[in-house]
PDB file of C-alpha atoms in Angstrom:
ATOM      1  CA  MET A 445       0.113  -0.046  -0.026  1.00  0.00           C
ATOM      2  CA  LEU A 446       2.790   2.317   1.002  1.00  0.00           C
ATOM      3  CA  ARG A 447       4.505   1.654  -2.368  1.00  0.00           C
ATOM      4  CA  TRP A 448       1.485   2.398  -4.388  1.00  0.00           C
ATOM      5  CA  LEU A 449       0.919   5.696  -2.495  1.00  0.00           C
ATOM      6  CA  THR A 450       4.578   6.686  -2.993  1.00  0.00           C
ATOM      7  CA  GLY A 451       4.332   5.964  -6.757  1.00  0.00           C
ATOM      8  CA  ARG A 452       0.993   7.924  -6.984  1.00  0.00           C
ATOM      9  CA  ASP A 453       2.798  10.884  -5.042  1.00  0.00           C
ATOM     10  CA  ALA A 454       5.687  10.823  -7.542  1.00  0.00           C
ATOM     11  CA  ARG A 455       3.193  10.836 -10.510  1.00  0.00           C
ATOM     12  CA  ASP A 456       1.194  13.837  -8.831  1.00  0.00           C
ATOM     13  CA  ARG A 457       4.403  15.727  -8.608  1.00  0.00           C
ATOM     14  CA  GLU A 458       5.601  14.983 -12.136  1.00  0.00           C
ATOM     15  CA  ARG A 459       2.028  16.119 -13.472  1.00  0.00           C
ATOM     16  CA  ASP A 460       2.309  19.207 -11.467  1.00  0.00           C
ATOM     17  CA  GLN A 461       5.685  19.931 -12.776  1.00  0.00           C
ATOM     18  CA  ALA A 462       4.612  19.302 -16.210  1.00  0.00           C
ATOM     19  CA  LEU A 463       1.652  21.719 -15.721  1.00  0.00           C
ATOM     20  CA  ALA A 464       3.892  24.284 -14.332  1.00  0.00           C
ATOM     21  CA  SER A 465       6.100  23.990 -17.572  1.00  0.00           C
ATOM     22  CA  LEU A 466       3.046  24.951 -19.589  1.00  0.00           C
ATOM     23  CA  ASP A 467       3.222  28.503 -18.283  1.00  0.00           C
ATOM     24  CA  GLU A 468       2.156  31.742 -19.832  1.00  0.00           C
ATOM     25  CA  ARG A 469       5.123  31.960 -22.146  1.00  0.00           C
ATOM     26  CA  VAL A 470       4.954  28.421 -23.334  1.00  0.00           C
ATOM     27  CA  TRP A 471       1.422  27.543 -23.598  1.00  0.00           C
ATOM     28  CA  PRO A 472       0.137  30.172 -25.970  1.00  0.00           C
ATOM     29  CA  ALA A 473       2.976  29.738 -28.374  1.00  0.00           C
ATOM     30  CA  LEU A 474       2.256  26.065 -28.247  1.00  0.00           C
ATOM     31  CA  LEU A 475      -1.449  26.498 -29.101  1.00  0.00           C
ATOM     32  CA  LYS A 476      -0.584  28.877 -32.021  1.00  0.00           C
ATOM     33  CA  ARG A 477       1.667  26.239 -33.731  1.00  0.00           C
ATOM     34  CA  HIS A 478      -1.365  24.135 -34.230  1.00  0.00           C
ATOM     35  CA  ASP A 479      -3.995  25.873 -36.199  1.00  0.00           C
ATOM     36  CA  PHE A 480      -6.543  23.179 -35.514  1.00  0.00           C
ATOM     37  CA  LEU A 481      -6.809  24.112 -31.828  1.00  0.00           C
ATOM     38  CA  LEU A 482      -8.137  27.440 -32.628  1.00  0.00           C
ATOM     39  CA  GLY A 483     -11.630  28.370 -31.263  1.00  0.00           C
ATOM     40  CA  LEU A 484     -11.448  26.330 -27.928  1.00  0.00           C
ATOM     41  CA  SER A 485     -13.149  28.170 -25.029  1.00  0.00           C
ATOM     42  CA  GLY A 486     -11.216  29.119 -21.870  1.00  0.00           C
ATOM     43  CA  GLN A 487     -12.458  26.071 -20.119  1.00  0.00           C
ATOM     44  CA  GLU A 488     -11.639  23.825 -22.873  1.00  0.00           C
ATOM     45  CA  THR A 489      -8.043  25.448 -23.276  1.00  0.00           C
ATOM     46  CA  GLU A 490      -7.477  24.820 -19.386  1.00  0.00           C
ATOM     47  CA  THR A 491      -8.600  21.302 -19.873  1.00  0.00           C
ATOM     48  CA  LEU A 492      -6.389  20.663 -22.808  1.00  0.00           C
ATOM     49  CA  ARG A 493      -3.503  22.073 -20.723  1.00  0.00           C
ATOM     50  CA  ARG A 494      -4.096  19.668 -17.803  1.00  0.00           C
ATOM     51  CA  HIS A 495      -4.430  16.783 -20.027  1.00  0.00           C
ATOM     52  CA  THR A 496      -1.231  17.778 -21.928  1.00  0.00           C
ATOM     53  CA  ALA A 497       0.396  17.820 -18.529  1.00  0.00           C
ATOM     54  CA  TRP A 498      -1.001  14.496 -17.553  1.00  0.00           C
ATOM     55  CA  ILE A 499       0.458  12.834 -20.700  1.00  0.00           C
ATOM     56  CA  LEU A 500       3.839  14.619 -20.231  1.00  0.00           C
ATOM     57  CA  ALA A 501       3.887  13.001 -16.724  1.00  0.00           C
ATOM     58  CA  ASN A 502       2.662   9.523 -17.415  1.00  0.00           C
ATOM     59  CA  LYS A 503       4.373   8.846 -20.756  1.00  0.00           C
ATOM     60  CA  ALA A 504       8.111   8.068 -21.242  1.00  0.00           C
ATOM     61  CA  PHE A 505       9.481   9.733 -24.586  1.00  0.00           C
ATOM     62  CA  HIS A 506      12.239   7.968 -26.272  1.00  0.00           C
ATOM     63  CA  GLY A 507      14.324   8.786 -29.240  1.00  0.00           C
ATOM     64  CA  ALA A 508      15.153   6.357 -32.032  1.00  0.00           C
ATOM     65  CA  HIS A 509      18.031   6.434 -34.470  1.00  0.00           C
ATOM     66  CA  GLY A 510      20.066   9.071 -32.457  1.00  0.00           C
ATOM     67  CA  LEU A 511      17.122  11.481 -32.268  1.00  0.00           C
ATOM     68  CA  ARG A 512      17.131  13.584 -29.139  1.00  0.00           C
ATOM     69  CA  VAL A 513      13.539  14.285 -27.961  1.00  0.00           C
ATOM     70  CA  THR A 514      13.635  17.767 -26.725  1.00  0.00           C
ATOM     71  CA  PRO A 515      11.145  19.230 -24.120  1.00  0.00           C
ATOM     72  CA  ASP A 516       9.595  21.230 -26.955  1.00  0.00           C
ATOM     73  CA  MET A 517       8.772  18.108 -28.999  1.00  0.00           C
ATOM     74  CA  ARG A 518       7.364  16.471 -26.136  1.00  0.00           C
ATOM     75  CA  ARG A 519       4.948  19.340 -25.579  1.00  0.00           C
ATOM     76  CA  SER A 520       4.088  19.502 -29.297  1.00  0.00           C
ATOM     77  CA  ILE A 521       3.117  15.738 -29.254  1.00  0.00           C
ATOM     78  CA  ALA A 522       1.608  15.634 -26.093  1.00  0.00           C
ATOM     79  CA  VAL A 523      -0.900  18.601 -26.964  1.00  0.00           C
ATOM     80  CA  GLN A 524      -1.858  16.875 -29.902  1.00  0.00           C
ATOM     81  CA  ALA A 525      -2.391  13.720 -28.274  1.00  0.00           C
ATOM     82  CA  ALA A 526      -4.580  15.583 -25.593  1.00  0.00           C
ATOM     83  CA  LEU A 527      -7.024  16.917 -28.080  1.00  0.00           C
ATOM     84  CA  PRO A 528      -9.070  13.597 -28.693  1.00  0.00           C
ATOM     85  CA  ILE A 529      -9.568  13.226 -25.073  1.00  0.00           C
ATOM     86  CA  LEU A 530     -10.484  16.848 -24.535  1.00  0.00           C
ATOM     87  CA  GLY A 531     -14.081  15.756 -23.712  1.00  0.00           C
ATOM     88  CA  LEU A 532     -13.024  12.273 -22.304  1.00  0.00           C
ATOM     89  CA  ASP A 533     -10.936  10.828 -19.444  1.00  0.00           C
ATOM     90  CA  THR A 534      -7.289  10.506 -19.335  1.00  0.00           C
ATOM     91  CA  SER A 535      -7.775   6.988 -18.030  1.00  0.00           C
ATOM     92  CA  LEU A 536      -8.408   5.949 -21.837  1.00  0.00           C
ATOM     93  CA  TYR A 537      -4.513   6.339 -22.220  1.00  0.00           C
ATOM     94  CA  ARG A 538      -3.650   4.232 -19.528  1.00  0.00           C
ATOM     95  CA  GLY A 539      -2.155   0.714 -19.739  1.00  0.00           C
ATOM     96  CA  TRP A 540       0.953   1.571 -21.567  1.00  0.00           C
ATOM     97  CA  THR A 541       3.846   4.109 -21.087  1.00  0.00           C
ATOM     98  CA  GLN A 542       6.164   4.488 -24.141  1.00  0.00           C
ATOM     99  CA  ILE A 543       6.133   6.937 -27.057  1.00  0.00           C
ATOM    100  CA  VAL A 544       8.956   6.296 -29.256  1.00  0.00           C
ATOM    101  CA  VAL A 545       9.967   9.120 -31.842  1.00  0.00           C
ATOM    102  CA  TYR A 546      12.002   8.548 -34.878  1.00  0.00           C
ATOM    103  CA  PRO A 547      13.543  11.334 -36.920  1.00  0.00           C
ATOM    104  CA  GLY A 548      11.502  10.533 -40.109  1.00  0.00           C
ATOM    105  CA  GLY A 549       9.708   7.624 -41.700  1.00  0.00           C
ATOM    106  CA  PHE A 550      10.586   4.007 -40.226  1.00  0.00           C
ATOM    107  CA  LEU A 551      10.482   0.640 -41.713  1.00  0.00           C
ATOM    108  CA  VAL A 552       7.925  -2.011 -40.326  1.00  0.00           C
ATOM    109  CA  PRO A 553       7.929  -5.639 -41.457  1.00  0.00           C
ATOM    110  CA  ARG A 554       4.469  -6.592 -42.776  1.00  0.00           C
ATOM    111  CA  THR A 555       2.811 -10.107 -43.437  1.00  0.00           C
ATOM    112  CA  ASP A 556      -0.389 -10.231 -45.822  1.00  0.00           C
ATOM    113  CA  THR A 557      -2.233 -13.145 -47.002  1.00  0.00           C
ATOM    114  CA  ASP A 558      -3.805 -12.938 -50.321  1.00  0.00           C
ATOM    115  CA  GLU A 559      -7.226 -14.393 -51.669  1.00  0.00           C
ATOM    116  CA  ALA A 560      -5.342 -17.499 -52.642  1.00  0.00           C
ATOM    117  CA  GLY A 561      -4.000 -17.976 -49.209  1.00  0.00           C
ATOM    118  CA  VAL A 562      -0.410 -17.126 -50.135  1.00  0.00           C
ATOM    119  CA  VAL A 563       1.341 -15.257 -47.378  1.00  0.00           C
ATOM    120  CA  HIS A 564       3.641 -12.241 -48.471  1.00  0.00           C
ATOM    121  CA  GLU A 565       6.183 -10.819 -46.216  1.00  0.00           C
ATOM    122  CA  TYR A 566       7.749  -7.335 -46.858  1.00  0.00           C
ATOM    123  CA  VAL A 567       8.879  -4.195 -45.259  1.00  0.00           C
ATOM    124  CA  GLN A 568       6.918  -0.985 -45.419  1.00  0.00           C
ATOM    125  CA  GLU A 569       7.912   2.560 -44.472  1.00  0.00           C
ATOM    126  CA  THR A 570       5.428   4.223 -42.216  1.00  0.00           C
ATOM    127  CA  SER A 571       5.031   7.423 -39.997  1.00  0.00           C
ATOM    128  CA  GLY A 572       3.424   5.917 -37.187  1.00  0.00           C
ATOM    129  CA  GLU A 573       2.462   2.667 -35.251  1.00  0.00           C
ATOM    130  CA  SER A 574       0.285   1.963 -32.295  1.00  0.00           C
ATOM    131  CA  TRP A 575       0.855  -1.351 -30.597  1.00  0.00           C
ATOM    132  CA  GLU A 576      -2.028  -2.818 -28.460  1.00  0.00           C
ATOM    133  CA  GLY A 577      -0.745  -2.824 -24.894  1.00  0.00           C
ATOM    134  CA  GLY A 578       2.517  -1.435 -26.357  1.00  0.00           C
ATOM    135  CA  PRO A 579       4.085   1.936 -27.505  1.00  0.00           C
ATOM    136  CA  VAL A 580       2.939   4.677 -29.767  1.00  0.00           C
ATOM    137  CA  ILE A 581       5.881   5.248 -32.477  1.00  0.00           C
ATOM    138  CA  LEU A 582       5.879   8.347 -34.427  1.00  0.00           C
ATOM    139  CA  SER A 583       8.003  10.080 -37.054  1.00  0.00           C
ATOM    140  CA  TRP A 584       8.785  13.452 -35.822  1.00  0.00           C
ATOM    141  CA  GLU A 585       9.095  14.780 -39.453  1.00  0.00           C
ATOM    142  CA  ASP A 586       5.433  13.988 -39.740  1.00  0.00           C
ATOM    143  CA  ALA A 587       4.137  14.719 -36.081  1.00  0.00           C
ATOM    144  CA  ARG A 588       5.753  18.150 -35.934  1.00  0.00           C
ATOM    145  CA  ALA A 589       3.457  21.122 -36.311  1.00  0.00           C
ATOM    146  CA  ASN A 590       2.383  21.945 -39.687  1.00  0.00           C
ATOM    147  CA  THR A 591      -0.028  24.626 -40.370  1.00  0.00           C
ATOM    148  CA  GLY A 592      -2.552  23.813 -43.028  1.00  0.00           C
ATOM    149  CA  ALA A 593      -1.851  20.101 -42.982  1.00  0.00           C
ATOM    150  CA  GLN A 594      -4.606  17.843 -43.947  1.00  0.00           C
ATOM    151  CA  ALA A 595      -3.204  14.910 -41.938  1.00  0.00           C
ATOM    152  CA  ASN A 596      -2.115  14.237 -38.390  1.00  0.00           C
ATOM    153  CA  VAL A 597      -0.322  11.190 -37.435  1.00  0.00           C
ATOM    154  CA  VAL A 598      -0.453  11.853 -33.637  1.00  0.00           C
ATOM    155  CA  ILE A 599      -4.239  12.050 -33.719  1.00  0.00           C
ATOM    156  CA  HIS A 600      -4.345   9.013 -36.017  1.00  0.00           C
ATOM    157  CA  GLU A 601      -2.102   6.656 -33.746  1.00  0.00           C
ATOM    158  CA  PHE A 602      -3.959   8.000 -30.519  1.00  0.00           C
ATOM    159  CA  ALA A 603      -7.421   7.228 -32.153  1.00  0.00           C
ATOM    160  CA  HIS A 604      -5.951   3.635 -32.414  1.00  0.00           C
ATOM    161  CA  LYS A 605      -5.335   3.562 -28.839  1.00  0.00           C
ATOM    162  CA  LEU A 606      -9.022   4.506 -28.016  1.00  0.00           C
ATOM    163  CA  ASP A 607     -10.057   1.754 -30.459  1.00  0.00           C
ATOM    164  CA  GLN A 608      -7.804  -0.797 -28.930  1.00  0.00           C
ATOM    165  CA  ARG A 609      -8.870   0.088 -25.416  1.00  0.00           C
ATOM    166  CA  ALA A 610     -12.259  -1.670 -26.370  1.00  0.00           C
ATOM    167  CA  GLY A 611     -10.489  -4.979 -26.841  1.00  0.00           C
ATOM    168  CA  GLY A 612      -8.947  -4.969 -30.207  1.00  0.00           C
ATOM    169  CA  ALA A 613      -8.833  -2.365 -33.108  1.00  0.00           C
ATOM    170  CA  ASP A 614     -11.921  -2.729 -35.147  1.00  0.00           C
ATOM    171  CA  GLY A 615     -13.146   0.898 -35.719  1.00  0.00           C
ATOM    172  CA  MET A 616     -15.517   0.519 -32.270  1.00  0.00           C
ATOM    173  CA  PRO A 617     -14.180   2.359 -29.453  1.00  0.00           C
ATOM    174  CA  GLY A 618     -15.525   1.602 -26.005  1.00  0.00           C
ATOM    175  CA  LEU A 619     -19.136   3.521 -25.535  1.00  0.00           C
ATOM    176  CA  ARG A 620     -19.795   2.398 -21.994  1.00  0.00           C
ATOM    177  CA  ALA A 621     -19.260   6.082 -20.730  1.00  0.00           C
ATOM    178  CA  HIS A 622     -21.799   7.359 -23.570  1.00  0.00           C
ATOM    179  CA  ARG A 623     -25.393   6.854 -22.746  1.00  0.00           C
ATOM    180  CA  ASP A 624     -26.505   8.584 -26.036  1.00  0.00           C
ATOM    181  CA  LEU A 625     -24.599   5.954 -28.015  1.00  0.00           C
ATOM    182  CA  ASP A 626     -24.918   2.233 -28.561  1.00  0.00           C
ATOM    183  CA  ASP A 627     -22.780  -0.521 -30.064  1.00  0.00           C
ATOM    184  CA  ARG A 628     -25.405  -1.513 -32.697  1.00  0.00           C
ATOM    185  CA  ARG A 629     -25.724   1.975 -33.997  1.00  0.00           C
ATOM    186  CA  TRP A 630     -22.272   2.807 -34.292  1.00  0.00           C
ATOM    187  CA  ARG A 631     -21.508  -0.550 -36.158  1.00  0.00           C
ATOM    188  CA  GLU A 632     -24.410   0.101 -38.537  1.00  0.00           C
ATOM    189  CA  VAL A 633     -23.209   3.662 -39.299  1.00  0.00           C
ATOM    190  CA  LEU A 634     -19.547   2.546 -39.543  1.00  0.00           C
ATOM    191  CA  ASP A 635     -20.260  -0.369 -41.881  1.00  0.00           C
ATOM    192  CA  GLU A 636     -22.435   1.790 -44.131  1.00  0.00           C
ATOM    193  CA  THR A 637     -19.723   4.649 -44.452  1.00  0.00           C
ATOM    194  CA  PHE A 638     -17.011   2.365 -44.832  1.00  0.00           C
ATOM    195  CA  ASP A 639     -18.565   0.478 -47.418  1.00  0.00           C
ATOM    196  CA  ASP A 640     -19.545   3.793 -49.193  1.00  0.00           C
ATOM    197  CA  PHE A 641     -15.941   5.245 -48.788  1.00  0.00           C
ATOM    198  CA  ASN A 642     -14.736   1.799 -50.619  1.00  0.00           C
ATOM    199  CA  ASP A 643     -17.097   2.084 -53.368  1.00  0.00           C
ATOM    200  CA  TRP A 644     -16.213   5.754 -54.041  1.00  0.00           C
ATOM    201  CA  LEU A 645     -12.488   4.874 -54.121  1.00  0.00           C
ATOM    202  CA  ASP A 646     -13.189   2.139 -56.561  1.00  0.00           C
ATOM    203  CA  GLU A 647     -14.904   4.766 -58.749  1.00  0.00           C
ATOM    204  CA  ILE A 648     -11.925   7.141 -58.413  1.00  0.00           C
ATOM    205  CA  GLU A 649      -9.407   4.371 -59.259  1.00  0.00           C
ATOM    206  CA  ALA A 650     -11.554   3.162 -62.463  1.00  0.00           C
ATOM    207  CA  ALA A 651     -11.540   6.901 -63.732  1.00  0.00           C
ATOM    208  CA  ILE A 652      -7.581   7.169 -63.442  1.00  0.00           C
ATOM    209  CA  PRO A 653      -6.090   6.754 -67.012  1.00  0.00           C
ATOM    210  CA  PRO A 654      -4.194   3.629 -67.771  1.00  0.00           C
ATOM    211  CA  ASP A 655      -1.043   5.564 -68.378  1.00  0.00           C
ATOM    212  CA  VAL A 656      -1.052   7.031 -65.033  1.00  0.00           C
ATOM    213  CA  ASP A 657       0.442   5.165 -62.062  1.00  0.00           C
ATOM    214  CA  PRO A 658      -2.278   5.232 -59.077  1.00  0.00           C
ATOM    215  CA  GLU A 659       0.661   5.518 -56.850  1.00  0.00           C
ATOM    216  CA  SER A 660       2.224   8.538 -58.403  1.00  0.00           C
ATOM    217  CA  ASP A 661       1.817  12.103 -57.502  1.00  0.00           C
ATOM    218  CA  GLU A 662       0.160  12.642 -60.904  1.00  0.00           C
ATOM    219  CA  ALA A 663      -2.910  10.486 -59.552  1.00  0.00           C
ATOM    220  CA  ALA A 664      -3.272  12.660 -56.573  1.00  0.00           C
ATOM    221  CA  GLN A 665      -5.821  15.014 -58.366  1.00  0.00           C
ATOM    222  CA  TRP A 666      -8.258  12.106 -58.773  1.00  0.00           C
ATOM    223  CA  TYR A 667      -7.875  11.060 -55.080  1.00  0.00           C
ATOM    224  CA  ALA A 668      -8.349  14.680 -54.045  1.00  0.00           C
ATOM    225  CA  GLU A 669     -12.059  14.138 -54.639  1.00  0.00           C
ATOM    226  CA  LEU A 670     -12.282  11.873 -51.791  1.00  0.00           C
ATOM    227  CA  PRO A 671     -13.384  13.123 -48.200  1.00  0.00           C
ATOM    228  CA  LEU A 672     -10.494  10.907 -46.593  1.00  0.00           C
ATOM    229  CA  ASP A 673      -7.231   9.717 -47.525  1.00  0.00           C
ATOM    230  CA  PRO A 674      -7.401   6.507 -49.372  1.00  0.00           C
ATOM    231  CA  TYR A 675      -5.742   4.527 -46.658  1.00  0.00           C
ATOM    232  CA  ALA A 676      -9.002   4.790 -44.734  1.00  0.00           C
ATOM    233  CA  ALA A 677     -10.012   1.894 -47.211  1.00  0.00           C
ATOM    234  CA  GLN A 678      -7.716  -0.708 -45.243  1.00  0.00           C
ATOM    235  CA  ASP A 679     -10.169  -1.876 -42.834  1.00  0.00           C
ATOM    236  CA  PRO A 680     -12.605  -0.314 -40.192  1.00  0.00           C
ATOM    237  CA  ALA A 681      -9.850   0.258 -37.649  1.00  0.00           C
ATOM    238  CA  GLU A 682      -7.852   2.475 -40.215  1.00  0.00           C
ATOM    239  CA  PHE A 683     -11.208   3.946 -41.241  1.00  0.00           C
ATOM    240  CA  PHE A 684     -11.836   5.122 -37.664  1.00  0.00           C
ATOM    241  CA  ALA A 685      -8.504   6.431 -37.194  1.00  0.00           C
ATOM    242  CA  VAL A 686      -8.272   8.305 -40.628  1.00  0.00           C
ATOM    243  CA  SER A 687     -11.772   9.751 -40.078  1.00  0.00           C
ATOM    244  CA  SER A 688     -10.756  11.011 -36.539  1.00  0.00           C
ATOM    245  CA  GLU A 689      -7.751  13.074 -37.875  1.00  0.00           C
ATOM    246  CA  SER A 690      -9.927  14.509 -40.379  1.00  0.00           C
ATOM    247  CA  PHE A 691     -12.595  15.115 -37.863  1.00  0.00           C
ATOM    248  CA  PHE A 692     -10.189  17.249 -35.846  1.00  0.00           C
ATOM    249  CA  ILE A 693      -8.009  19.021 -38.478  1.00  0.00           C
ATOM    250  CA  ASP A 694     -10.153  19.143 -41.683  1.00  0.00           C
ATOM    251  CA  PRO A 695     -13.623  18.100 -40.955  1.00  0.00           C
ATOM    252  CA  TRP A 696     -15.577  19.956 -43.770  1.00  0.00           C
ATOM    253  CA  ALA A 697     -15.432  17.181 -46.581  1.00  0.00           C
ATOM    254  CA  MET A 698     -16.340  14.357 -44.100  1.00  0.00           C
ATOM    255  CA  ALA A 699     -19.195  16.143 -42.575  1.00  0.00           C
ATOM    256  CA  ALA A 700     -20.646  17.020 -45.959  1.00  0.00           C
ATOM    257  CA  ALA A 701     -20.337  13.527 -47.289  1.00  0.00           C
ATOM    258  CA  TRP A 702     -21.411  11.560 -44.140  1.00  0.00           C
ATOM    259  CA  PRO A 703     -23.343  13.735 -41.541  1.00  0.00           C
ATOM    260  CA  ASP A 704     -24.509  10.629 -39.410  1.00  0.00           C
ATOM    261  CA  TRP A 705     -20.805   9.380 -39.302  1.00  0.00           C
ATOM    262  CA  TYR A 706     -19.575  13.011 -38.357  1.00  0.00           C
ATOM    263  CA  ASP A 707     -22.454  13.146 -35.700  1.00  0.00           C
ATOM    264  CA  LEU A 708     -21.295   9.985 -34.209  1.00  0.00           C
ATOM    265  CA  LEU A 709     -17.629  10.976 -33.813  1.00  0.00           C
ATOM    266  CA  ALA A 710     -18.836  14.380 -32.329  1.00  0.00           C
ATOM    267  CA  ARG A 711     -21.028  12.524 -29.683  1.00  0.00           C
ATOM    268  CA  TYR A 712     -18.140  10.133 -28.989  1.00  0.00           C
ATOM    269  CA  TYR A 713     -15.352  12.708 -28.713  1.00  0.00           C
ATOM    270  CA  ARG A 714     -17.846  15.118 -27.051  1.00  0.00           C
ATOM    271  CA  GLN A 715     -16.609  17.934 -29.569  1.00  0.00           C
ATOM    272  CA  ASP A 716     -17.521  19.735 -32.693  1.00  0.00           C
ATOM    273  CA  PRO A 717     -14.361  20.864 -34.477  1.00  0.00           C
ATOM    274  CA  LEU A 718     -16.376  22.139 -37.536  1.00  0.00           C
ATOM    275  CA  ARG A 719     -18.563  24.346 -35.394  1.00  0.00           C
ATOM    276  CA  ARG A 720     -15.398  25.410 -33.436  1.00  0.00           C
ATOM    277  CA  MET A 721     -13.284  26.185 -36.407  1.00  0.00           C
ATOM    278  CA  GLU A 722     -16.059  28.201 -38.174  1.00  0.00           C
ATOM    279  CA  ALA A 723     -16.821  30.092 -35.170  1.00  0.00           C
ATOM    280  CA  ALA A 724     -12.971  30.934 -34.861  1.00  0.00           C
ATOM    281  CA  GLY A 725     -13.052  32.181 -38.626  1.00  0.00           C
ATOM    282  CA  VAL A 726     -11.282  29.177 -39.848  1.00  0.00           C
ATOM    283  CA  ARG A 727     -12.336  27.885 -43.409  1.00  0.00           C
ATOM    284  CA  ARG A 728     -11.163  25.041 -45.426  1.00  0.00           C
ATOM    285  CA  ALA A 729      -8.213  25.748 -47.647  1.00  0.00           C
TER     286      ALA A 729
END
């Protein structure tokens, strides 16, 4: 019992120290570097500051490939990670401790089985990973503040953590604390929206001329018609994660295409970034 109390006291001290480090000099500058944080109320801003301090106190940051993770880098990652749980409880990020940061994209071994049952092993470069019960791994090149960006690897990977918390990544975060949401309705809207997105993507890919490589920059003009990055078509877990990053940083297209899905995300996260950004005068680029 004494050991548990001593550990809790140490964590409380670390949280208080982290909160004090987010002072009137550091905190406003940190918010300004992330334009998707515009429009937060005074109470929301203070809650975000406290959640950011909790992450700084409870997660251990480690640099990979010789990267030194500076206090400024830690704060930048922590404030982005705190946004999805602004209206939720920090306990949703418990059960793991490590955040590993690479200088840029890193290689991850993959295994896929095709329709014929043949197993294919390969190595893929990625900008983020979230391991169930394990660390979040990020590319600093992709995680650093980027005004006007339409993707956010930190929000993406921490959305996976919320999804995994409910017992496996399947696009269904735990809804126990949400009396206005139920699993059946969530699954129904998720499946309908995911299928619609895949049909949309199929139409886009069929429209790309045969002489244009679908993986090339030249094909980007066709994919730009989609409300979400094509990676969302991988599976429901990736659809939830990609939807979550768009929900927070570029919600216009998704809200217009799938109002029911946007409404579910707003009710789950207990936030409405579209209303918040428009009230702050932010418009889609």
